mmCIF file of C-alpha atoms and ligand atoms in Angstrom:
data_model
loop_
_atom_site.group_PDB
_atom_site.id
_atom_site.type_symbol
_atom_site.label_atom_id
_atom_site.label_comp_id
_atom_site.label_asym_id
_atom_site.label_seq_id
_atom_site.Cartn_x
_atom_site.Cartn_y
_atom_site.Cartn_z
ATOM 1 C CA UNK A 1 142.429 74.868 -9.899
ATOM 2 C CA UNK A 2 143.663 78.466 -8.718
ATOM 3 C CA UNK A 3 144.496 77.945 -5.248
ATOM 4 C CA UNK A 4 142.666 79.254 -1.876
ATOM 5 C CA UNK A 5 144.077 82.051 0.011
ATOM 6 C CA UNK A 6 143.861 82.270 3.598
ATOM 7 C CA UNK A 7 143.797 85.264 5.761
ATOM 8 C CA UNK A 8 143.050 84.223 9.471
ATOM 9 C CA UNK A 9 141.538 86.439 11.535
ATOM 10 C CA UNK A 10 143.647 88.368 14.211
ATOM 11 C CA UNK A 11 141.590 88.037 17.625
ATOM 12 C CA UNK A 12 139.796 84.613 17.740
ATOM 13 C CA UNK A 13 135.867 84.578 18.877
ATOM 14 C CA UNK A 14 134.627 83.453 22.723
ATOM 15 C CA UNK A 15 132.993 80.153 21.942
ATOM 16 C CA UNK A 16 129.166 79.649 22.816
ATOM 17 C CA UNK A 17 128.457 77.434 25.442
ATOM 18 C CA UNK A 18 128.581 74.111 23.382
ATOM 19 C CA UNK A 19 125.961 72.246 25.418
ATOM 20 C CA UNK A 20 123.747 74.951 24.587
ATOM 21 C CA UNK A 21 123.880 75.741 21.206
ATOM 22 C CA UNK A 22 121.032 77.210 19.518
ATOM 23 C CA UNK A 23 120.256 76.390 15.580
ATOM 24 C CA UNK A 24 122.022 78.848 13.404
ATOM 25 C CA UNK A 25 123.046 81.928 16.063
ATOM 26 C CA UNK A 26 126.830 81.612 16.369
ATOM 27 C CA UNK A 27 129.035 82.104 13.596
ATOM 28 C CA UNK A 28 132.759 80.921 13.438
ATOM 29 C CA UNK A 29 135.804 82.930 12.977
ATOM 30 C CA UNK A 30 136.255 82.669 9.216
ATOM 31 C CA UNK A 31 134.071 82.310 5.941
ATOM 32 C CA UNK A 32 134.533 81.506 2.512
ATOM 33 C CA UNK A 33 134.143 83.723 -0.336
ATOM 34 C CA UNK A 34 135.134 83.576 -4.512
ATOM 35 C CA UNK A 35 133.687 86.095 -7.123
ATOM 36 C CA UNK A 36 132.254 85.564 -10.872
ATOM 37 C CA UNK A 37 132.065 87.881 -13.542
ATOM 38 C CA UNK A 38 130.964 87.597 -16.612
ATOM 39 C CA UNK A 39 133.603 86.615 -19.543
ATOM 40 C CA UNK A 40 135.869 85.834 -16.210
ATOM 41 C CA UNK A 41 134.481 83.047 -14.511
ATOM 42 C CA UNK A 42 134.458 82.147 -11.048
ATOM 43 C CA UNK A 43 138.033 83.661 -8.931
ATOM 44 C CA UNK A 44 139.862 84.745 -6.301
ATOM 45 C CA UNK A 45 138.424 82.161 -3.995
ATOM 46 C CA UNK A 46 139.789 82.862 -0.393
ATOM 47 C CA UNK A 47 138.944 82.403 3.305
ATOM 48 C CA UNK A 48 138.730 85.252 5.153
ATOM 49 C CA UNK A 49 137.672 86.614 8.627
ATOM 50 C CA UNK A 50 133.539 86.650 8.969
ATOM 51 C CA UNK A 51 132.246 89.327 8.665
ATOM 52 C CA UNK A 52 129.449 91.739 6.849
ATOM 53 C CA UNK A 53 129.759 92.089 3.087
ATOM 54 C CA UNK A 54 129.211 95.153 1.402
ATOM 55 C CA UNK A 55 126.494 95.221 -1.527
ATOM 56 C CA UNK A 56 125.100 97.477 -3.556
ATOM 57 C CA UNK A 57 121.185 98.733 -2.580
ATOM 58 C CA UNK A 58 120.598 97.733 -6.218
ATOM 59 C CA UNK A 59 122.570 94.452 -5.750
ATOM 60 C CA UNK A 60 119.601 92.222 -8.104
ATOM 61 C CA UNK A 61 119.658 89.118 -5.375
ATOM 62 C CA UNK A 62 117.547 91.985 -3.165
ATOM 63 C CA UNK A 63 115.103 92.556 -6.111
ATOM 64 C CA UNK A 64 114.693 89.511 -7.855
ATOM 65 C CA UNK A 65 115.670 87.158 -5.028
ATOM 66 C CA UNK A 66 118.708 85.021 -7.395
ATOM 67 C CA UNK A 67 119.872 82.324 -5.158
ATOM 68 C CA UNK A 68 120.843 79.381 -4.125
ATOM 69 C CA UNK A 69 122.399 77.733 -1.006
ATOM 70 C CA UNK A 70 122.848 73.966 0.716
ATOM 71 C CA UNK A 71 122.698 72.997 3.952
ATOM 72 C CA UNK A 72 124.978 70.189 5.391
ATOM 73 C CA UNK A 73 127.012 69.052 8.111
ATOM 74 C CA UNK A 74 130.739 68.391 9.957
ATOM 75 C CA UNK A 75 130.447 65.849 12.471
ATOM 76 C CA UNK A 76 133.008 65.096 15.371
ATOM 77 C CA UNK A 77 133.624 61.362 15.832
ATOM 78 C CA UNK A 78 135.247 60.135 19.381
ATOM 79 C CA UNK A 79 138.308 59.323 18.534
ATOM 80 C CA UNK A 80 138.372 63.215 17.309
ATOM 81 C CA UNK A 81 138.135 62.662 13.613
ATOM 82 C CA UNK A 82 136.117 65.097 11.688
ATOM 83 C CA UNK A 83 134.030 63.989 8.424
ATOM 84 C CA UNK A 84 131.776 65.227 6.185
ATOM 85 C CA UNK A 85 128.464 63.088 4.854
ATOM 86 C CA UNK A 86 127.918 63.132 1.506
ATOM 87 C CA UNK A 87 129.431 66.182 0.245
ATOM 88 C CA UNK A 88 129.421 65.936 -3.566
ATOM 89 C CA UNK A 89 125.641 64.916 -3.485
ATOM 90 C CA UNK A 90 125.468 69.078 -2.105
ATOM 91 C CA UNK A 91 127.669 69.608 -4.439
ATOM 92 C CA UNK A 92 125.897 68.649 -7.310
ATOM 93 C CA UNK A 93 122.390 69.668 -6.061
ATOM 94 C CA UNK A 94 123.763 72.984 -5.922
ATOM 95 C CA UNK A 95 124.797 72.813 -8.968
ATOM 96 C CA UNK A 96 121.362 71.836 -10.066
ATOM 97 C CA UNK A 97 120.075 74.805 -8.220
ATOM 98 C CA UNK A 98 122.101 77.345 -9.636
ATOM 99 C CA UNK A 99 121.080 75.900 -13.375
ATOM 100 C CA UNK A 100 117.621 76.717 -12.501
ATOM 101 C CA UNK A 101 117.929 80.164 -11.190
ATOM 102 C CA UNK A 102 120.334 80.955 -14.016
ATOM 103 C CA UNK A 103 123.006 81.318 -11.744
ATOM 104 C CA UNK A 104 126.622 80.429 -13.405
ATOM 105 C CA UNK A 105 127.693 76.537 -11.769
ATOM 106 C CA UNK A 106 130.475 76.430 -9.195
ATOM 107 C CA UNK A 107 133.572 74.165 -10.694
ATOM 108 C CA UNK A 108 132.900 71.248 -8.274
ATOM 109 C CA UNK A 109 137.074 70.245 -7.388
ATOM 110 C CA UNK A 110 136.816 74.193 -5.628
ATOM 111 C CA UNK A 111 133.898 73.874 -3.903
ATOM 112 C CA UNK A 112 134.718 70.809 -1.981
ATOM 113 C CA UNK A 113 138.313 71.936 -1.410
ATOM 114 C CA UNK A 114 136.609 75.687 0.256
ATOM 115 C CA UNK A 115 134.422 72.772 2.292
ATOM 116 C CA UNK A 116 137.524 71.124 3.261
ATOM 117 C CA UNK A 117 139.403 73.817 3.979
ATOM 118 C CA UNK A 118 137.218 75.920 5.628
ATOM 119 C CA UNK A 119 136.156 72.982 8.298
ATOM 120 C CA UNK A 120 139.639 71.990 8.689
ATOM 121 C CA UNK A 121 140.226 75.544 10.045
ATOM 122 C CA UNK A 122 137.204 75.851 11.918
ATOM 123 C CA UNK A 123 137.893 72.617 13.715
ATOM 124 C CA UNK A 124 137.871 73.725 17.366
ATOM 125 C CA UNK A 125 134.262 74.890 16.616
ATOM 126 C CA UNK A 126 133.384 71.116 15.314
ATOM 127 C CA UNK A 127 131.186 69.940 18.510
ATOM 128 C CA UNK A 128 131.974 67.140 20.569
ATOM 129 C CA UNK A 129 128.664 66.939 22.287
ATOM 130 C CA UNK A 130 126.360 64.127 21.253
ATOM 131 C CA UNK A 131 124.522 64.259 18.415
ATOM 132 C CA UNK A 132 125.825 68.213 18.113
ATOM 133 C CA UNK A 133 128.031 69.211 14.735
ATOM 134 C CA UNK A 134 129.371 72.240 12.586
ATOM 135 C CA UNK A 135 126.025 73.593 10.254
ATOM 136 C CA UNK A 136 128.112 74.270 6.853
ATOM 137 C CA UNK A 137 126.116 76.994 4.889
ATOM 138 C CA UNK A 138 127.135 77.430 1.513
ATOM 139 C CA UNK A 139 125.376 79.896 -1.358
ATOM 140 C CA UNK A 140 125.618 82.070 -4.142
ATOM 141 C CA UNK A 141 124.297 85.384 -4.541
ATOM 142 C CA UNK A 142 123.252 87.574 -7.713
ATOM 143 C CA UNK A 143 125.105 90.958 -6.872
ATOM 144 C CA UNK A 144 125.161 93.178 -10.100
ATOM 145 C CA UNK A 145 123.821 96.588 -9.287
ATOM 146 C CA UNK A 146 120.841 96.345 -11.680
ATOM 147 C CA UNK A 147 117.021 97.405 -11.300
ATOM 148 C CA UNK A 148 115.502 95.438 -13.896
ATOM 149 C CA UNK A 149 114.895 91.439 -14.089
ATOM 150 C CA UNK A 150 117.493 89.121 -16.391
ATOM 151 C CA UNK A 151 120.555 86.845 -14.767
ATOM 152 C CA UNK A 152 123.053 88.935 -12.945
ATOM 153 C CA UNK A 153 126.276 88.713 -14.505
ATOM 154 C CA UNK A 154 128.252 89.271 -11.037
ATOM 155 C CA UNK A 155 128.201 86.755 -8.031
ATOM 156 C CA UNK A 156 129.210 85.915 -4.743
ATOM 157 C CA UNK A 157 129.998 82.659 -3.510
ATOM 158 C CA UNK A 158 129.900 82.138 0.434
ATOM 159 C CA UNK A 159 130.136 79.308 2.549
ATOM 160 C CA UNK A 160 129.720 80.395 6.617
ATOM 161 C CA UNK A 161 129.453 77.934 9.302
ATOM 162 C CA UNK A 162 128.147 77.590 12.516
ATOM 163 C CA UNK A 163 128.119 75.049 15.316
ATOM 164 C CA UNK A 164 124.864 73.647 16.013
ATOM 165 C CA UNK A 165 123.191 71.581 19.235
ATOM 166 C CA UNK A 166 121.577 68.399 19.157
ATOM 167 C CA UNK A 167 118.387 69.002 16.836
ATOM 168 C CA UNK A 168 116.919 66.681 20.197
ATOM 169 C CA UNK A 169 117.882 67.509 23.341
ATOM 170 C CA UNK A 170 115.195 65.668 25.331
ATOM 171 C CA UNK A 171 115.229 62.664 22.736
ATOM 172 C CA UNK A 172 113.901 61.979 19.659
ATOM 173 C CA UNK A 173 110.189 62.902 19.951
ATOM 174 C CA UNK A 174 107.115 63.099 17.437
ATOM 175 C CA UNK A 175 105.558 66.168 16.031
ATOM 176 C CA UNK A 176 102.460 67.609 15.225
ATOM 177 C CA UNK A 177 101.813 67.879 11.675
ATOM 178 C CA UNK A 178 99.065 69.998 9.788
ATOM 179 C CA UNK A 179 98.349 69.614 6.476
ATOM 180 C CA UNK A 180 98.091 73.146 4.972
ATOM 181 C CA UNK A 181 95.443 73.681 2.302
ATOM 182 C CA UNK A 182 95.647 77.531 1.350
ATOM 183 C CA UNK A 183 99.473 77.946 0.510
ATOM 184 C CA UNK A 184 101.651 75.879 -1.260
ATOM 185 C CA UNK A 185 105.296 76.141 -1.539
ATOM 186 C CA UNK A 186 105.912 74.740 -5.214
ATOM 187 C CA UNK A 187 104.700 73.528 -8.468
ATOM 188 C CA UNK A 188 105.652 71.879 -11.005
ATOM 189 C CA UNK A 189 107.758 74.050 -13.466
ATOM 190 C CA UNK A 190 108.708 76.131 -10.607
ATOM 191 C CA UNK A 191 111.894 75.976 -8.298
ATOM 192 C CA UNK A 192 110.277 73.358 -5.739
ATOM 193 C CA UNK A 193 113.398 71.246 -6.614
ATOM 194 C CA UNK A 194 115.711 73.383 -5.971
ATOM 195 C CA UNK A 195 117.630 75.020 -2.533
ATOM 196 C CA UNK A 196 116.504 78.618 -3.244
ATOM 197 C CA UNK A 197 115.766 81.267 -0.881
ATOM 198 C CA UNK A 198 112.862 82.284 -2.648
ATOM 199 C CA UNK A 199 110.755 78.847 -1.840
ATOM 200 C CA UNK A 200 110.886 79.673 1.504
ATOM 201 C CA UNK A 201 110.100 83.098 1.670
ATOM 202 C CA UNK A 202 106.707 81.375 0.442
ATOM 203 C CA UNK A 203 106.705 79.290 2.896
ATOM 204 C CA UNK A 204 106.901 81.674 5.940
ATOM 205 C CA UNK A 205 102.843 82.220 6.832
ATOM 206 C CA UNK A 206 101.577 78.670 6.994
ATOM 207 C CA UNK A 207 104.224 78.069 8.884
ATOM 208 C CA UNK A 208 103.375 81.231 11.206
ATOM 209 C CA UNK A 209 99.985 79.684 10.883
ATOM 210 C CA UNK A 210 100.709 76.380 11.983
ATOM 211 C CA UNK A 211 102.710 77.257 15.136
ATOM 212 C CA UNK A 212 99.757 79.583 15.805
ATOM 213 C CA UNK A 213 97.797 76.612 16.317
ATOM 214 C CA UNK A 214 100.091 74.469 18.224
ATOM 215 C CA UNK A 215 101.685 72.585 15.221
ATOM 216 C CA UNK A 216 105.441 72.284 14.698
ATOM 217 C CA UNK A 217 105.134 71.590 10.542
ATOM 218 C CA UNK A 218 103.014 72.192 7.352
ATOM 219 C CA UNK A 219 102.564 69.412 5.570
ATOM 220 C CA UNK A 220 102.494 70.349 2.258
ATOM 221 C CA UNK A 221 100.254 69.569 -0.939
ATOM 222 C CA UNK A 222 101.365 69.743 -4.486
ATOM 223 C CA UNK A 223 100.218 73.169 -6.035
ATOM 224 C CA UNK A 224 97.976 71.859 -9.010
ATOM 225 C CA UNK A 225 95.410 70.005 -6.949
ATOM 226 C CA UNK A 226 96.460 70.825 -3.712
ATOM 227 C CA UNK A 227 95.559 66.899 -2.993
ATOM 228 C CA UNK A 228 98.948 64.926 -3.229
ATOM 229 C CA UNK A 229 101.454 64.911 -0.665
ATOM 230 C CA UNK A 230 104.862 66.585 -0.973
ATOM 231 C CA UNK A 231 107.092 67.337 1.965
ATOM 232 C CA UNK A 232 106.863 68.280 5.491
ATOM 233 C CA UNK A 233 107.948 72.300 6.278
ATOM 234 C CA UNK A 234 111.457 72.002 4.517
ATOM 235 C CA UNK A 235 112.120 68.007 4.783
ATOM 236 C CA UNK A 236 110.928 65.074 2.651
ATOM 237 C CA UNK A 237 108.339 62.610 4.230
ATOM 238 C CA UNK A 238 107.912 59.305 4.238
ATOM 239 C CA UNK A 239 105.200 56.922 5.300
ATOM 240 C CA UNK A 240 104.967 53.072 6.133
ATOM 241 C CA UNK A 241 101.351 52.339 5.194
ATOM 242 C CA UNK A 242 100.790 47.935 5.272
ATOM 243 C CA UNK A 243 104.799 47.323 5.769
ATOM 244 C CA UNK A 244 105.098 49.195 2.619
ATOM 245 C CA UNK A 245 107.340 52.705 2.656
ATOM 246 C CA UNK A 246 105.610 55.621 0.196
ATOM 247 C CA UNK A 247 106.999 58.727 -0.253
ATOM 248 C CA UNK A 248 106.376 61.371 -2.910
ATOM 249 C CA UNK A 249 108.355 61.025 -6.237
ATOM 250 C CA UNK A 250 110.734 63.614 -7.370
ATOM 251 C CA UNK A 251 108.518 65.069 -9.715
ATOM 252 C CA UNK A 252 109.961 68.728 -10.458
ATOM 253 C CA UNK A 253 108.176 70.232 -6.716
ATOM 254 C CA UNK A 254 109.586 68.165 -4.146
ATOM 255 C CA UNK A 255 113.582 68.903 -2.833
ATOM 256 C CA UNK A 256 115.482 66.124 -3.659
ATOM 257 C CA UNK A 257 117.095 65.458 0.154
ATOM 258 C CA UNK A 258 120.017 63.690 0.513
ATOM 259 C CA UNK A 259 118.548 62.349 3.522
ATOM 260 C CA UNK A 260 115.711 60.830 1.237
ATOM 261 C CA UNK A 261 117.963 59.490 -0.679
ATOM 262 C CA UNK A 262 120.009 57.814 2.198
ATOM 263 C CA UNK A 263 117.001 56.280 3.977
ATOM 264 C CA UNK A 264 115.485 55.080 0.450
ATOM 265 C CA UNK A 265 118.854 53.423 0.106
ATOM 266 C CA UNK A 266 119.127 51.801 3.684
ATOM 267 C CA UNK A 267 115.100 50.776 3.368
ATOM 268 C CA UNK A 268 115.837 48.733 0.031
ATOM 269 C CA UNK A 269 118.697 47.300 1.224
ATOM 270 C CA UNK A 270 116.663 45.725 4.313
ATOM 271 C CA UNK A 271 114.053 44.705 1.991
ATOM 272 C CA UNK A 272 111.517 46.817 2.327
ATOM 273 C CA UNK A 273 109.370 47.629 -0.361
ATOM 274 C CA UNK A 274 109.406 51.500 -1.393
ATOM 275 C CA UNK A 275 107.239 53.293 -3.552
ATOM 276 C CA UNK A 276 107.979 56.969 -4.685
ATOM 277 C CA UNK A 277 104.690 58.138 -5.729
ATOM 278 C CA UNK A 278 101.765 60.156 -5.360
ATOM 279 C CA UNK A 279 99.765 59.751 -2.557
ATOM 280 C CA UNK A 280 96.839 61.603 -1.763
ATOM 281 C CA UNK A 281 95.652 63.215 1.102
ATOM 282 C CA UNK A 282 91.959 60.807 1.325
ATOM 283 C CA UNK A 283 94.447 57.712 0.901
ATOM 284 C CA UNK A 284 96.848 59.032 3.324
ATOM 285 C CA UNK A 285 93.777 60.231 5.987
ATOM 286 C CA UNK A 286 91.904 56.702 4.969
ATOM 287 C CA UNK A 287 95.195 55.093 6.178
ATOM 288 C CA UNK A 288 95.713 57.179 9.180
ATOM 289 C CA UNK A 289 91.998 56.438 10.313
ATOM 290 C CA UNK A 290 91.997 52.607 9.675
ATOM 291 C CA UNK A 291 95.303 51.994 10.783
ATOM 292 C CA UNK A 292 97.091 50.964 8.075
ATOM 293 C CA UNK A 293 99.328 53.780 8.335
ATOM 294 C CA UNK A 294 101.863 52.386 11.121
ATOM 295 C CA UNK A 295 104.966 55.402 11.016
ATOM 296 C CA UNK A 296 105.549 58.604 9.046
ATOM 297 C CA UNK A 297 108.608 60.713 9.547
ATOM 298 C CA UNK A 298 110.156 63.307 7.668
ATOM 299 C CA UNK A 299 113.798 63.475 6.783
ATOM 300 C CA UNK A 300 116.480 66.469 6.200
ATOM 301 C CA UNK A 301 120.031 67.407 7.077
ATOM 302 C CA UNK A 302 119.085 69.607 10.690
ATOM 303 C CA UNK A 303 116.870 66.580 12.276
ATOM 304 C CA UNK A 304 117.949 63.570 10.114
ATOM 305 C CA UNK A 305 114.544 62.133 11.078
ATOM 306 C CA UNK A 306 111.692 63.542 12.551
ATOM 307 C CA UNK A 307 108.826 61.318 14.001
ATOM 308 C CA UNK A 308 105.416 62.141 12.939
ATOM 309 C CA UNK A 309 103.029 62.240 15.916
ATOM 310 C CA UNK A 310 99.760 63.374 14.429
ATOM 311 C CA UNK A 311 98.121 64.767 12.027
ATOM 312 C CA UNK A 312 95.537 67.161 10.970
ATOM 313 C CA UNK A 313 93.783 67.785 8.149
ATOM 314 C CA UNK A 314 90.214 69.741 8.053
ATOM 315 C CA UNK A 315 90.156 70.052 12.022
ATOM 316 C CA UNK A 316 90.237 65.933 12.299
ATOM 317 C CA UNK A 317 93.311 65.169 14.265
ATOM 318 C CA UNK A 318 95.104 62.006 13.371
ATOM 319 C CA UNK A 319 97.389 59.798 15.465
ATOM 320 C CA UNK A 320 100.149 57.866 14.369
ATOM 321 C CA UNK A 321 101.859 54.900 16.147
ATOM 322 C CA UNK A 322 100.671 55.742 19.484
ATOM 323 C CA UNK A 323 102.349 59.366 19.321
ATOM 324 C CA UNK A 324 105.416 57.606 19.808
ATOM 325 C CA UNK A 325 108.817 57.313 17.652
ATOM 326 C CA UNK A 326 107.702 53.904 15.465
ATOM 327 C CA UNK A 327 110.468 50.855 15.399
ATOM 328 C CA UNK A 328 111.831 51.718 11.793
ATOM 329 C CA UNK A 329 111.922 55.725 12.366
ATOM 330 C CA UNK A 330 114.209 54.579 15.160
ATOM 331 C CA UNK A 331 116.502 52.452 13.418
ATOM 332 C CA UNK A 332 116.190 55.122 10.226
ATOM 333 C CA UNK A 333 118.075 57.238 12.629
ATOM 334 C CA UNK A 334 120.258 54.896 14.608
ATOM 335 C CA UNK A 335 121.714 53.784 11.250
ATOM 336 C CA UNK A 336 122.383 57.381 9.984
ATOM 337 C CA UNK A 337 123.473 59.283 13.464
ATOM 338 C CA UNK A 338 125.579 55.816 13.906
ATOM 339 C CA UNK A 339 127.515 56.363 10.230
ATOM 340 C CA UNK A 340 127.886 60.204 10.623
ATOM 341 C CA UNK A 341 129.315 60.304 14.209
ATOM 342 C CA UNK A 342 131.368 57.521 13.072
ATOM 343 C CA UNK A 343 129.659 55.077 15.790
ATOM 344 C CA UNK A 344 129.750 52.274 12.930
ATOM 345 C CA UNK A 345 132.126 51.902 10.012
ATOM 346 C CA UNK A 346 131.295 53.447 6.419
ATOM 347 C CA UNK A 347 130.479 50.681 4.505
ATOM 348 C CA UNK A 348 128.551 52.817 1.609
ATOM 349 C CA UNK A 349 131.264 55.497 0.976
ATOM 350 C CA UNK A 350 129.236 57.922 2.359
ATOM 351 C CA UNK A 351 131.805 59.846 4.936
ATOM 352 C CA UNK A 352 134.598 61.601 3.569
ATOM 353 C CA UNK A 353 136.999 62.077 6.162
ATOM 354 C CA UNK A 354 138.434 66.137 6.673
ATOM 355 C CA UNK A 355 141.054 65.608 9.370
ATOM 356 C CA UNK A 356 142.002 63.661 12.151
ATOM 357 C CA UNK A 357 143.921 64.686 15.251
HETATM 358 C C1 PLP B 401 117.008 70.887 2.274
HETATM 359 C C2 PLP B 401 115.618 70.464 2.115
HETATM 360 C C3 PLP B 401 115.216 69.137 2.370
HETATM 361 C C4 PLP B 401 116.124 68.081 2.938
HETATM 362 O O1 PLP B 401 117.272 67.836 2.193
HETATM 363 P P1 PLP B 401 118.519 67.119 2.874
HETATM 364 O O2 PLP B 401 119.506 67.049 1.767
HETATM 365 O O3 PLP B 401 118.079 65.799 3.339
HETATM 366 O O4 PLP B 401 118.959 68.005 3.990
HETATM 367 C C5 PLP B 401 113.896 68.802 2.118
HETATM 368 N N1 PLP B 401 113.011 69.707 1.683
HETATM 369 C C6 PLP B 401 113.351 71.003 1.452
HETATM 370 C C7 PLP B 401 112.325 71.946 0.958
HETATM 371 C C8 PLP B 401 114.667 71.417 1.665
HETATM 372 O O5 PLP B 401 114.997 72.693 1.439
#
């Protein structure tokens, strides 16, 4: 493995205020960066001061929109030991990604050393405000100057950071959900599965739309018969309909979270029974009007888990449990918040520890 070079940057930033930190605004001081080139391979990875990066106007990620990017966390524990959850499950869903958009895989042993490395020296950014944490932003770009659509055969890898608030400042509280049933964000066949910037560039106006009407999330239906259920603006969703937990299958359109995949685990091993398939919009609304459906929530990196309030579908609002967070959405995010701010011990391996002061 070649090894990372490290220039730090001369003049250190002004930190935000870290009781006030907005989602995504402040950058650290450094950022992570390692080329590819065809017949070469990936090199020269290094750390670096942030800053802009030149590109070519004809630079083919600005035309044909090739890329992919994760989204996880650093988390600050009391006793000032700093952990990451999860990593090589990013890892290798990036990796995933990148075979998708024809973009050339990332040798796994560097990219979790430039996510080690890079957090270890952006530790006094690392939040020590409840529930706050260090947003770790990794992705590859397509940067041959090209006009003219096949895979790039130059690319940039970046990872940037930035430290981010609690995603709940006044406490955990429900949302209001629409479902939307114009757009859709995937199908089948498509990139749905993947992290690519190009899914959510589709997903921009029924969002717009949704806030416009007082809603905080799409929820989205499957783009063959726009009648199945498939996430919830960009997290997974999950419902408790009879004591049972149902939540879309993996089935090529819906993003594969690493949250999901953490509650799934934690629901089977309380014994609940979970069921990843499709559900439809009339059994979903037939649910939500009987009351059979007792909680939905969504799940994802930023919020971990996000009560579902109400929904609407067709101008018929929905409520679910009361409009209040429902007793297993609450210990859904106990249990997770509890393991990644190191509350509890890591009995899963699911922390991987960065430092420790
Ligand atoms: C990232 C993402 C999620 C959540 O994935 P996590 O690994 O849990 O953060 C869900 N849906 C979409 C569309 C996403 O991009």
């Amino acid at each position: 493995m070649e090894q990372i070079k490290i220039q730090a940057a001369d003049k250190l930033k002004t930190k935000p205020d870290m009781k006030n930190l907005p989602f995504g605004t402040y950058f650290t001081d450094h950022m992570f960066l390692m080329d590819y080139e065809e017949g070469r391979g990936w090199f020269d990875p290094r750390i670096v001061p942030y800053g802009p990066v030149s590109l070519d106007p004809s630079a083919m990620v600005f035309h044909y929109a090739q890329e992919v990017f994760e989204g996880m966390k650093a988390y600050r524990t009391a006793d000032g030991r700093i952990r990451l959850f999860r990593p090589m499950e990013n890892i290798r869903r990036m990796n995933v990604s990148a075979e998708r958009l024809c973009v050339p895989k990332l040798p796994e042993d560097i990219f979790l050393e430039a996510l080690v490395q890079l957090t270890r020296l952006e530790k006094d950014w690392v939040p020590s405000e409840s529930f706050a944490s260090l947003y770790i932003r990794p992705f590859v770009i397509a940067t041959e100057p090209h006009v003219g659509v096949h895979a790039s055969s130059t690319y940039l890898f970046v990872i940037i950071t930035c430290p981010v608030g609690s995603y709940y400042p006044e406490g955990v509280n429900p949302v209001k959900i629409i479902i939307e049933d114009e757009d859709v964000r995937a199908v089948r066949g498509g990139t749905g599965y993947t992290k690519c910037g190009g899914n959510y560039a589709a997903s921009i106006r029924a969002a717009d739309r949704a806030t416009a009407k007082g809603y905080s999330q799409v929820l989205w239906l499957d783009g063959v018969h726009q009648k199945y259920v498939e996430e919830v603006g960009s997290m997974n969703v999950m419902f408790k309909i009879n004591g049972k937990i149902i939540t879309p299958s993996l089935n090529g359109s819906v993003l594969p979270g690493i949250t999901r995949k953490s509650c799934l685990e934690l629901l089977r091993e309380w014994g609940y029974e979970v069921e990843e398939r499709d559900l439809s919009v009339d059994e979903l609304t037939a649910a939500a009007g009987s009351g059979a459906l007792e909680e939905a929530w969504g799940t994802g990196t930023a919020a971990v888990v996000s009560p579902v309030g109400e929904i609407s579908y067709k101008n018929r609002q929905y409520t679910v449990s009361g409009f209040k967070i429902g007793e297993l959405t609450q210990r859904l995010y106990d249990t997770l918040t509890d393991i990644q701010w190191g509350k509890v011990e890591d009995t899963r391996g699911w922390i991987s520890e960065v430092c420790r002061f």
